[in-house]
Coordinates of C-alpha atoms in Angstrom, one line a residue:
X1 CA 153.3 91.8 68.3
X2 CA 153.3 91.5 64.6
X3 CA 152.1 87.9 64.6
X4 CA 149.5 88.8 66.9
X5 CA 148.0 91.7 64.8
X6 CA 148.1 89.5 62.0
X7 CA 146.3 86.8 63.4
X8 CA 142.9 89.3 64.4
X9 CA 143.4 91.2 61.5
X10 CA 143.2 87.4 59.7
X11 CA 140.2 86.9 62.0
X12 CA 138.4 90.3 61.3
X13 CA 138.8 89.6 57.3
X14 CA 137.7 86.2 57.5
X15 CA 134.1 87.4 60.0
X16 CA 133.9 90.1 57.1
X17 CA 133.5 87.7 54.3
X18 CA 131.8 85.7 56.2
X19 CA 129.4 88.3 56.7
X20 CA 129.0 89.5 53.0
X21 CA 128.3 85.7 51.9
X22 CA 125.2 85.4 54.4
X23 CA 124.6 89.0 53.3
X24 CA 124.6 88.4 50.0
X25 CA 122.7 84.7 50.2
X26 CA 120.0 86.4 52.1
X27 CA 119.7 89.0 48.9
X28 CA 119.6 86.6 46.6
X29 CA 116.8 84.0 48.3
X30 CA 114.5 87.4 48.6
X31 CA 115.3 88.4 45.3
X32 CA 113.6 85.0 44.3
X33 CA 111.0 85.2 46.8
X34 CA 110.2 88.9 47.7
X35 CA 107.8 89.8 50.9
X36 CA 106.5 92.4 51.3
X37 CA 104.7 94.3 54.9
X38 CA 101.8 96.5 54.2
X39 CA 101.8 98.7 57.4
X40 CA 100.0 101.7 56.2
X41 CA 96.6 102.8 58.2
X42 CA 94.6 102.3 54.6
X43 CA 96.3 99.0 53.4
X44 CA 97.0 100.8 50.3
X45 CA 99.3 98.5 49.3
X46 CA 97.8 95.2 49.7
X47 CA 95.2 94.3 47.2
X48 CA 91.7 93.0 48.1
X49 CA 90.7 89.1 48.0
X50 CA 88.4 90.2 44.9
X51 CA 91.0 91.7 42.7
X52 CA 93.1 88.6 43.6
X53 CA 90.4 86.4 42.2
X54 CA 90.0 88.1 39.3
X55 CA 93.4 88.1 38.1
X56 CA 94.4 84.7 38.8
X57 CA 91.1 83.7 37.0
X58 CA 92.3 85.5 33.5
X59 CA 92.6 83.5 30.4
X60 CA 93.6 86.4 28.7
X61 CA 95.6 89.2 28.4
X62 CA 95.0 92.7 28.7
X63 CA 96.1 95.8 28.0
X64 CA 96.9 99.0 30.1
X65 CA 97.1 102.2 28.5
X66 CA 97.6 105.1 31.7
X67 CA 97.6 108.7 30.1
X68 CA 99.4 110.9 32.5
X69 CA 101.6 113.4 32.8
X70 CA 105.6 112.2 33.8
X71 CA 106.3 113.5 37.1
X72 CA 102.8 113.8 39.3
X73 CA 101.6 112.5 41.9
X74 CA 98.7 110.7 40.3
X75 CA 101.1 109.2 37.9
X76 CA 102.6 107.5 41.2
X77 CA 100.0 106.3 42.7
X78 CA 98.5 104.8 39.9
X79 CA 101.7 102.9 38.5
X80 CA 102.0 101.7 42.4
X81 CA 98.8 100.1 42.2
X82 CA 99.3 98.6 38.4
X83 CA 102.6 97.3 39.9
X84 CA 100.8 95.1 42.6
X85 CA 98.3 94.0 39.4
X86 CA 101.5 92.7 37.9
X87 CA 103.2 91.1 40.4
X88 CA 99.6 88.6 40.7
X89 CA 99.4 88.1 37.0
X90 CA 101.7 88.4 34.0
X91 CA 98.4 88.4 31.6
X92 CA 98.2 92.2 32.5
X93 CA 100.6 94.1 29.9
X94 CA 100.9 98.0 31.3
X95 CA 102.2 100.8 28.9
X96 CA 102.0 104.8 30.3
X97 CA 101.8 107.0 28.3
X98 CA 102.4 111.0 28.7
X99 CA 100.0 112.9 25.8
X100 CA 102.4 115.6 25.7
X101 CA 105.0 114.0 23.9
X102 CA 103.5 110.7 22.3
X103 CA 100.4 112.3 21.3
X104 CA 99.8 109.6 18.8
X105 CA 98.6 107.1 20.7
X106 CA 96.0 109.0 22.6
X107 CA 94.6 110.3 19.3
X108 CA 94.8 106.4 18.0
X109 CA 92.2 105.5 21.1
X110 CA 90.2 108.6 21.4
X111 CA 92.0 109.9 25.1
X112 CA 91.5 113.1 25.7
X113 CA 91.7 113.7 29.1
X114 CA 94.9 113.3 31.4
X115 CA 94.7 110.5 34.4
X116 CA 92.6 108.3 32.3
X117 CA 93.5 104.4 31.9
X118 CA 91.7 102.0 28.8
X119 CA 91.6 98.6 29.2
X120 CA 91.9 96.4 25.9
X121 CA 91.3 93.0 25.5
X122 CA 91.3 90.7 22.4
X123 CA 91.7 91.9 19.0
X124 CA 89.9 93.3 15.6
X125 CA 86.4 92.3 15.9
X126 CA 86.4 90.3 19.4
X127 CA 87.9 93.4 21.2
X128 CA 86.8 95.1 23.5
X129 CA 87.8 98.1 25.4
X130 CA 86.6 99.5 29.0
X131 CA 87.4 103.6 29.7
X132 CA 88.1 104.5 33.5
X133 CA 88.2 108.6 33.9
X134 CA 90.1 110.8 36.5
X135 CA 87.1 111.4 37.8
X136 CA 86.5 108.0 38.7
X137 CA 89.4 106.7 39.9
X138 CA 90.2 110.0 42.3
X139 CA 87.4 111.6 44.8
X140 CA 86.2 113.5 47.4
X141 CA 85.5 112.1 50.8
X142 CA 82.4 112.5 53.0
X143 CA 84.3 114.5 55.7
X144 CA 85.8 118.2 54.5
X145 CA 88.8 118.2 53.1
X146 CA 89.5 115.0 52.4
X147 CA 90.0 112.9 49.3
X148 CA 89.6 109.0 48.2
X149 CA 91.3 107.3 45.6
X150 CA 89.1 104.5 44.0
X151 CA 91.9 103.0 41.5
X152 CA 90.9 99.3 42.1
X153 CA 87.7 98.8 42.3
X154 CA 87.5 100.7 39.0
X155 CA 90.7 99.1 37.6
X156 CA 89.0 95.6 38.9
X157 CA 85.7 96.2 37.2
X158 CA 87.1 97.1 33.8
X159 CA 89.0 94.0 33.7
X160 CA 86.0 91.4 34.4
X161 CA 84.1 94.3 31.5
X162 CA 86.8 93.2 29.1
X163 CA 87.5 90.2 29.7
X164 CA 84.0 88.1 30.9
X165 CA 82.5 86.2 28.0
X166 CA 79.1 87.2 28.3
X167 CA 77.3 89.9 31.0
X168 CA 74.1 87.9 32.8
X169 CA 71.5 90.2 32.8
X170 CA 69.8 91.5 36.3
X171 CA 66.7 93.1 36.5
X172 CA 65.1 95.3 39.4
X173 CA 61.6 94.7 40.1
X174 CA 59.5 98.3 39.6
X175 CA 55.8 99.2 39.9
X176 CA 54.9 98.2 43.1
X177 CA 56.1 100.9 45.8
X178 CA 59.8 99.1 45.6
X179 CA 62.6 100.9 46.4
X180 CA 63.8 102.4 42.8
X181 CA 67.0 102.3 41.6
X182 CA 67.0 105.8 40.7
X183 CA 66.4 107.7 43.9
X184 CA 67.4 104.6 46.5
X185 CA 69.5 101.9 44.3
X186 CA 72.4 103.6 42.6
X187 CA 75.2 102.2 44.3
X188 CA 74.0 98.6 44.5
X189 CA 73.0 98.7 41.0
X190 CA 76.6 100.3 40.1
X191 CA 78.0 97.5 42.5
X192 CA 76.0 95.0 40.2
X193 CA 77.5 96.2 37.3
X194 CA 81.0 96.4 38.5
X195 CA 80.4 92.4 38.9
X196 CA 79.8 92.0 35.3
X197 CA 75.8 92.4 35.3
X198 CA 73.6 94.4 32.8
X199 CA 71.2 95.8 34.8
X200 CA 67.8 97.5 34.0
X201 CA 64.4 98.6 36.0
X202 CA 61.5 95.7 34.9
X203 CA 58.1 96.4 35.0
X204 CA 56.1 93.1 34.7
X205 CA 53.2 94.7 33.3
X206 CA 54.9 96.2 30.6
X207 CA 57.4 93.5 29.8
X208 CA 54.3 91.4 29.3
X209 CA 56.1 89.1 31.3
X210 CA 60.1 88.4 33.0
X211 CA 62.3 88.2 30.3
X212 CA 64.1 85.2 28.8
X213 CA 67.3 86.3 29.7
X214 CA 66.5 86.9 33.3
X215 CA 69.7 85.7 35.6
X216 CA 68.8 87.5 38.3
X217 CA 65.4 89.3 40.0
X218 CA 66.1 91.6 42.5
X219 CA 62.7 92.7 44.3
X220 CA 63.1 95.6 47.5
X221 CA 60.4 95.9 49.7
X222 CA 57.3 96.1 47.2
X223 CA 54.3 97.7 49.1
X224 CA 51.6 97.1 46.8
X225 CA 50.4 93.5 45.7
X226 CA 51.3 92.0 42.3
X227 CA 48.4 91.2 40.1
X228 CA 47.0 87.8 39.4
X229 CA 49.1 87.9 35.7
X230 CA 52.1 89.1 37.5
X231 CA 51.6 86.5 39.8
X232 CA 51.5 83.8 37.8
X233 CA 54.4 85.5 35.5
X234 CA 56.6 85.3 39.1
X235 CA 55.6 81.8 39.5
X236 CA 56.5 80.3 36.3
X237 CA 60.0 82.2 36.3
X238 CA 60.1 80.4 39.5
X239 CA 59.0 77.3 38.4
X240 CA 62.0 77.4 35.4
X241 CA 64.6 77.7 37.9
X242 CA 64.4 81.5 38.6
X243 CA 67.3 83.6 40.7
X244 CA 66.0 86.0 42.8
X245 CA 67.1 88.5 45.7
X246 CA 63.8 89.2 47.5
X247 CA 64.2 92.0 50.7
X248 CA 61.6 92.9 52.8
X249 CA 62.2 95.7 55.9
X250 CA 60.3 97.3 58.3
X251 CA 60.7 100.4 57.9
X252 CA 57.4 100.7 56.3
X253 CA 55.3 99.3 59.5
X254 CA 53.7 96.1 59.5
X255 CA 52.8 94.0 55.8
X256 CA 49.4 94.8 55.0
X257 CA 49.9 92.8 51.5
X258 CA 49.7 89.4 51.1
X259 CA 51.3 89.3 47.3
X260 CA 55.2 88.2 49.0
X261 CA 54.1 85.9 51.3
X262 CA 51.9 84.3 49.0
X263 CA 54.7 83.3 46.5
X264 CA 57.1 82.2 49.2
X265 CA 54.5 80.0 50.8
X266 CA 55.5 77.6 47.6
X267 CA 58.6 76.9 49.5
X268 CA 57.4 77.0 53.2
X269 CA 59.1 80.0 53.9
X270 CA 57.7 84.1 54.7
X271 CA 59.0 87.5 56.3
X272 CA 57.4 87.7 60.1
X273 CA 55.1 90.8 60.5
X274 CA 57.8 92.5 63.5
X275 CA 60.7 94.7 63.3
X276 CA 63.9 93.3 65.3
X277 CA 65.2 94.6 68.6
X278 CA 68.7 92.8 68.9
X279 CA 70.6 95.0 72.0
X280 CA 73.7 92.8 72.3
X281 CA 74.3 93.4 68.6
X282 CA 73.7 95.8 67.1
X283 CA 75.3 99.3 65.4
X284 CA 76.3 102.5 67.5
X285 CA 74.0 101.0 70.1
X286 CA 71.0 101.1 68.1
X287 CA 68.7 97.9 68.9
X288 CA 67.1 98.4 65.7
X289 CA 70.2 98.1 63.3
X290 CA 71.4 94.6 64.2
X291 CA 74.9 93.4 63.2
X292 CA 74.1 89.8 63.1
X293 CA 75.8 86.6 63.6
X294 CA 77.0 84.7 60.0
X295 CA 76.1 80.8 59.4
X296 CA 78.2 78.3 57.4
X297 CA 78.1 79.5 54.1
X298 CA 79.3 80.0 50.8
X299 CA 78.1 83.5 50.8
X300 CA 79.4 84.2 54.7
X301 CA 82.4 82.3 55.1
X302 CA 84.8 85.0 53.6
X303 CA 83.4 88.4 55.2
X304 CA 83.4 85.7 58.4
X305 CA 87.2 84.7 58.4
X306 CA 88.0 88.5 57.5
X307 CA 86.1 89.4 60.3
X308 CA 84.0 92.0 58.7
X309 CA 80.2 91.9 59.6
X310 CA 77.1 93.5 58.2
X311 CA 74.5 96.2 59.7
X312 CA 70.9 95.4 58.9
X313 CA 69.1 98.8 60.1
X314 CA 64.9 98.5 60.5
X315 CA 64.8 94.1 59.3
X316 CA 62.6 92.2 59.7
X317 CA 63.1 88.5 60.7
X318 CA 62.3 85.6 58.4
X319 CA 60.4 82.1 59.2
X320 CA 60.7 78.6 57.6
X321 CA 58.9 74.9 58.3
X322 CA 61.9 73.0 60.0
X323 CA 60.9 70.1 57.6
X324 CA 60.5 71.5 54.3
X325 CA 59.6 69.2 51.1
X326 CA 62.0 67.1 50.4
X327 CA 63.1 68.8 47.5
X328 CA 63.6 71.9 48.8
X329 CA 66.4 73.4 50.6
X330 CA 66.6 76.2 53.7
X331 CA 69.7 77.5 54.3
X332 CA 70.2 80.0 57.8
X333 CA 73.0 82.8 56.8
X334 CA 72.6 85.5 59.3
X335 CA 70.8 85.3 62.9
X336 CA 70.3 87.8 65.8
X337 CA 71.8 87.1 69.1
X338 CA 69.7 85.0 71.7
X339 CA 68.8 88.1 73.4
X340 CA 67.0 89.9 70.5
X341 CA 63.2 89.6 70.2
X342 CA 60.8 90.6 67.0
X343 CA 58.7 93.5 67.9
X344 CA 54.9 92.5 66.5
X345 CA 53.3 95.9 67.7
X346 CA 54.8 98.6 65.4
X347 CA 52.4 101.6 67.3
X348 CA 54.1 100.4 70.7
X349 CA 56.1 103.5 72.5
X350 CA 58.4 100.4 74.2
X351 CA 60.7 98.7 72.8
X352 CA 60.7 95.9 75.2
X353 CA 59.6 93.0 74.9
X354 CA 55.9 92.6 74.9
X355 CA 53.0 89.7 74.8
X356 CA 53.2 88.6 71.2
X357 CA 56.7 89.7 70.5
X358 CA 59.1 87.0 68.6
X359 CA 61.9 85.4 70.9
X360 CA 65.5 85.4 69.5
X361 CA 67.5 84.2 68.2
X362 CA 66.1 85.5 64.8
X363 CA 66.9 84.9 60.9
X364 CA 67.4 87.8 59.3
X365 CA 68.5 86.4 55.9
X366 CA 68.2 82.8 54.2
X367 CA 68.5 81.1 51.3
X368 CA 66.0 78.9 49.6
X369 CA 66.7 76.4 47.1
X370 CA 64.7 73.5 44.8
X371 CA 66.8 70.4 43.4
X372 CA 63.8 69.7 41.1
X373 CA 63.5 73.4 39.2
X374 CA 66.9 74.3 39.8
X375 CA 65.6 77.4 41.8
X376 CA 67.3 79.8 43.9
X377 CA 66.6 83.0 45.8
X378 CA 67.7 84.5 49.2
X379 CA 65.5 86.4 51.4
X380 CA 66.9 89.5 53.5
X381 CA 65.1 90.8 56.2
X382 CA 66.6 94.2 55.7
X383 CA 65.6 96.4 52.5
X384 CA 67.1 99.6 53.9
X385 CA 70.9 97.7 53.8
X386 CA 70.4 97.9 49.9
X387 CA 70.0 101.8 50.1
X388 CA 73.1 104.3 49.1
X389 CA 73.4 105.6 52.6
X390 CA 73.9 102.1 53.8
X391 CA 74.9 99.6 51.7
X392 CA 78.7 101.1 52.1
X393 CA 78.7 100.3 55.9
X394 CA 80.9 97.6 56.8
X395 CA 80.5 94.9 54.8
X396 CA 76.7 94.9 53.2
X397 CA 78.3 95.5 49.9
X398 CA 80.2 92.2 49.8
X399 CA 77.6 90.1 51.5
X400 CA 74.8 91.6 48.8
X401 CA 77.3 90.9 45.6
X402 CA 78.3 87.9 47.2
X403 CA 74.5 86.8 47.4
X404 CA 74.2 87.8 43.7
X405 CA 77.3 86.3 42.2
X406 CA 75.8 82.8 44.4
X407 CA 73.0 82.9 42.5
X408 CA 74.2 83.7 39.4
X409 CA 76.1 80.1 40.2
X410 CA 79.7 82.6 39.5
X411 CA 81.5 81.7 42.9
X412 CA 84.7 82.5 42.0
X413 CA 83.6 86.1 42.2
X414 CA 82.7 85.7 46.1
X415 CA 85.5 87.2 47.8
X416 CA 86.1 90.4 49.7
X417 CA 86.1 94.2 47.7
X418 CA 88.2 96.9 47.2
X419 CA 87.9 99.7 49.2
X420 CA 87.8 103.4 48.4
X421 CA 91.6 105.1 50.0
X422 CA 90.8 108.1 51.8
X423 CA 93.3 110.5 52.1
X424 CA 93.4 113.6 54.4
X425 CA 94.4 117.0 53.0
X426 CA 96.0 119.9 54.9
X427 CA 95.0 123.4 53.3
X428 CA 98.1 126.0 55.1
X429 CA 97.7 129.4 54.8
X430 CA 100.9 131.7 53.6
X431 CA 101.7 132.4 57.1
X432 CA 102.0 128.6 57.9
X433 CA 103.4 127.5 54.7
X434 CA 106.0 130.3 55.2
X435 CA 106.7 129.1 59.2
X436 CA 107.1 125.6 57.9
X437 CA 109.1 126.5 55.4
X438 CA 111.7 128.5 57.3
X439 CA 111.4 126.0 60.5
X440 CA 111.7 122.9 58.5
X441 CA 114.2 124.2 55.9
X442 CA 116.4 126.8 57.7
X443 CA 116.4 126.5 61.5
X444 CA 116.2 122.6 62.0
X445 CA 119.8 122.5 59.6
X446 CA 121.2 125.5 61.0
X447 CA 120.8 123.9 64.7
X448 CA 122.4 120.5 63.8
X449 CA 124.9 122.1 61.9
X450 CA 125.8 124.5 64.6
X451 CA 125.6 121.2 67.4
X452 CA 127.8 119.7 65.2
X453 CA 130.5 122.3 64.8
X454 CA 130.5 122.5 68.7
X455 CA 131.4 118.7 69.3
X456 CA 133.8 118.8 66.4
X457 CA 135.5 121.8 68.2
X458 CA 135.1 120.4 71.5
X459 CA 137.3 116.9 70.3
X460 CA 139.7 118.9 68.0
X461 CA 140.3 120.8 71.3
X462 CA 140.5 117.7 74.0

């Protein structure tokens, strides 16, 4: 009997070790190589394709200084997301810092606000520093009583402000009818900036001319023509190897002005005189906000493998010679289904298809490129998809910056965004706080407790 004990108490020590050696190899291999499941609804813990770009790209350090209060929630949720920033890049150096008891410091860089993060790079005279306020990194949502947090893209944005050489500058086209970047533009020309751009409003006629230090022209939906100077001005910064982002919708009714189709007739290429009717794809069922189809790309291929798409609400559909010069370069990125159709009659009270009416399938957005001037542009069919109410459906952010950021030859900054977190807050009143309270803090114990006194009883008893 003895021996026999001893032999499976032999065996259950020897399964035990066993066990604690896998155990503790399978600790040590994840220790080394850690992975991590993101499996909550927002992805809050799993950083976007841009952010990754970004910070494997740095040559440099930078600094994080994060002013908050020890012990709140904020505090949390920022140092979670600096963690993930960390474990990509070892160049990013985080400090936090609570202004109640090292008061110092905040004084040293001017903080004066709790939940506020500075970003530093380089030193004395090369350095340069990029602020990012509570009020930009937390927010309220467009539904009631909900709130976003917006920590990366603002965290991401002052890191390629401190740490890019040198800001391109992008320019807006005003003075002709355009869609203004006051009243229209804000968030794609705060998107613009967040990709390293300086961005101003141009007026041709007082500029005497585009600037020098043009990298990028972005002209939506002019409805007046350009004169013959700023014609000729728009040729010759074409003719140097000009960028530009040229969009032209239809929410306007047909073109009555010659001025766009005249420039782009240099290159073959013109916005159709229709609005486009796509109903196999298309937004909330709307056939006149089509979700089109992406081509091989550098611009599409991301936001295609991710499986994100773009709405293009009220476009208009774009034409090119199928044999261009030989120089120049025509490049399909989005198209309509087969079954969509260009609607030439803007007064019709149908929108089937008519006599005269375009036959899909349809380019809604190409780009256009000359070996011999080193020229670029891209041609959207859709002005409206550059408008604030817009622009943050689905993907039209990323494909715009991703158009820009072509142009501007930076590719590595093509990639997928950061999204704003949304968060959903439940206001109780006393009555329900007090209910929850008591139900979650009194009776739910007090009913295990008492369930388990009974079956401790019951085998005590047996």
């Amino acid at each position: 009997m003895n021996n026999t004990r001893l032999k499976y108490g032999t065996n259950a020590f020897l399964m035990t070790a066993v066990l604690l050696a896998i155990l503790i190899l399978v600790n040590v291999v994840v220790a080394q190589n850690p992975v991590k499941w993101d499996f909550t609804k927002n992805k809050q813990y799993t950083l976007s394709d841009q952010t990754k770009q970004v910070l494997k790209n740095l040559k440099t350090d930078v600094t994080v200084y994060a002013f908050f209060k020890d012990g709140t929630t904020s505090k949390e949720m920022v140092k979670n997301l600096l963690d993930q920033y960390r474990n990509v890049t070892r160049k990013i150096n985080i400090h936090f810092v609570d202004p109640d008891k090292e008061p110092a410091i905040a004084q040293k860089y001017g903080i004066t606000d709790y939940d506020t993060v500075l970003f530093i790079s380089g030193s004395g005279p090369s350095e340069k520093r990029q602020v990012v306020n509570s009020y930009d990194i937390f927010g309220f949502g467009n539904e009631p009583n909900t709130a976003t947090f917006n920590g990366e893209q603002q965290f991401t944005q002052a890191i390629i402000d401190v740490t890019q050489p040198k800001k391109l500058k992008a320019y807006i086209l005003q003075g002709h009818d355009e869609l203004n970047s006051i009243d229209y533009l804000v968030t794609f020309k705060n998107a613009l900036k967040g990709e390293g751009y300086n961005v101003e409003d141009l007026n041709i006629g007082q500029a005497g001319g585009i600037p020098e230090d043009t990298a990028l022209l972005v002209i939506v939906n002019p409805r007046r023509d350009f004169s013959d100077k700023e014609m000729q001005a728009l040729k010759a910064y074409f003719g140097k190897g000009g960028k530009a982002i040229i969009a032209m919708g239809a929410e306007y009714g047909p073109l009555t002005e010659k001025s766009v189709n005249e420039l782009l007739s240099t290159w073959g290429v013109k916005f159709d005189n229709d609005a486009v009717v796509d109903p196999a794809r298309n937004y909330f069922m709307d056939p006149l906000s089509p979700v089109p189809q992406y081509k091989f790309h550098t611009i599409t291929n991301k936001l295609d493998l991710s499986n994100l798409y773009v709405v293009m609400p009220m476009t208009r559909s774009i034409s090119y010679a199928e044999k261009p010069a030989e120089n120049i370069k025509i490049e399909q990125l989005l198209s309509t289904s087969d079954k969509a159709w260009g609607k030439t009659n803007f007064s019709s009270k149908t929108m089937k298809f008519e006599n005269g009416d375009i036959k899909g399938p349809l380019s809604l957005a190409v780009a256009v490129s000359d070996s011999k001037t080193g020229m670029k542009m891209v041609l959207v069919g859709s002005s409206m998809m550059f408008t604030d109410k817009i622009i943050t459906l689905e993907a039209d952010r990323d494909f715009l910056m991703n158009t820009a950021n072509w142009l501007a030859n930076k590719t590595t900054q093509i990639s997928i965004r950061p999204k704003s977190l949304e968060f959903n807050q439940i206001f109780l009143t006393g009555k329900q706080a007090a209910v929850l309270f008591y139900t979650t803090v009194v009776i739910i114990p007090l009913v295990v407790w008492m369930i388990g006194g009974y079956m401790w009883y019951r085998r005590k008893t047996a």
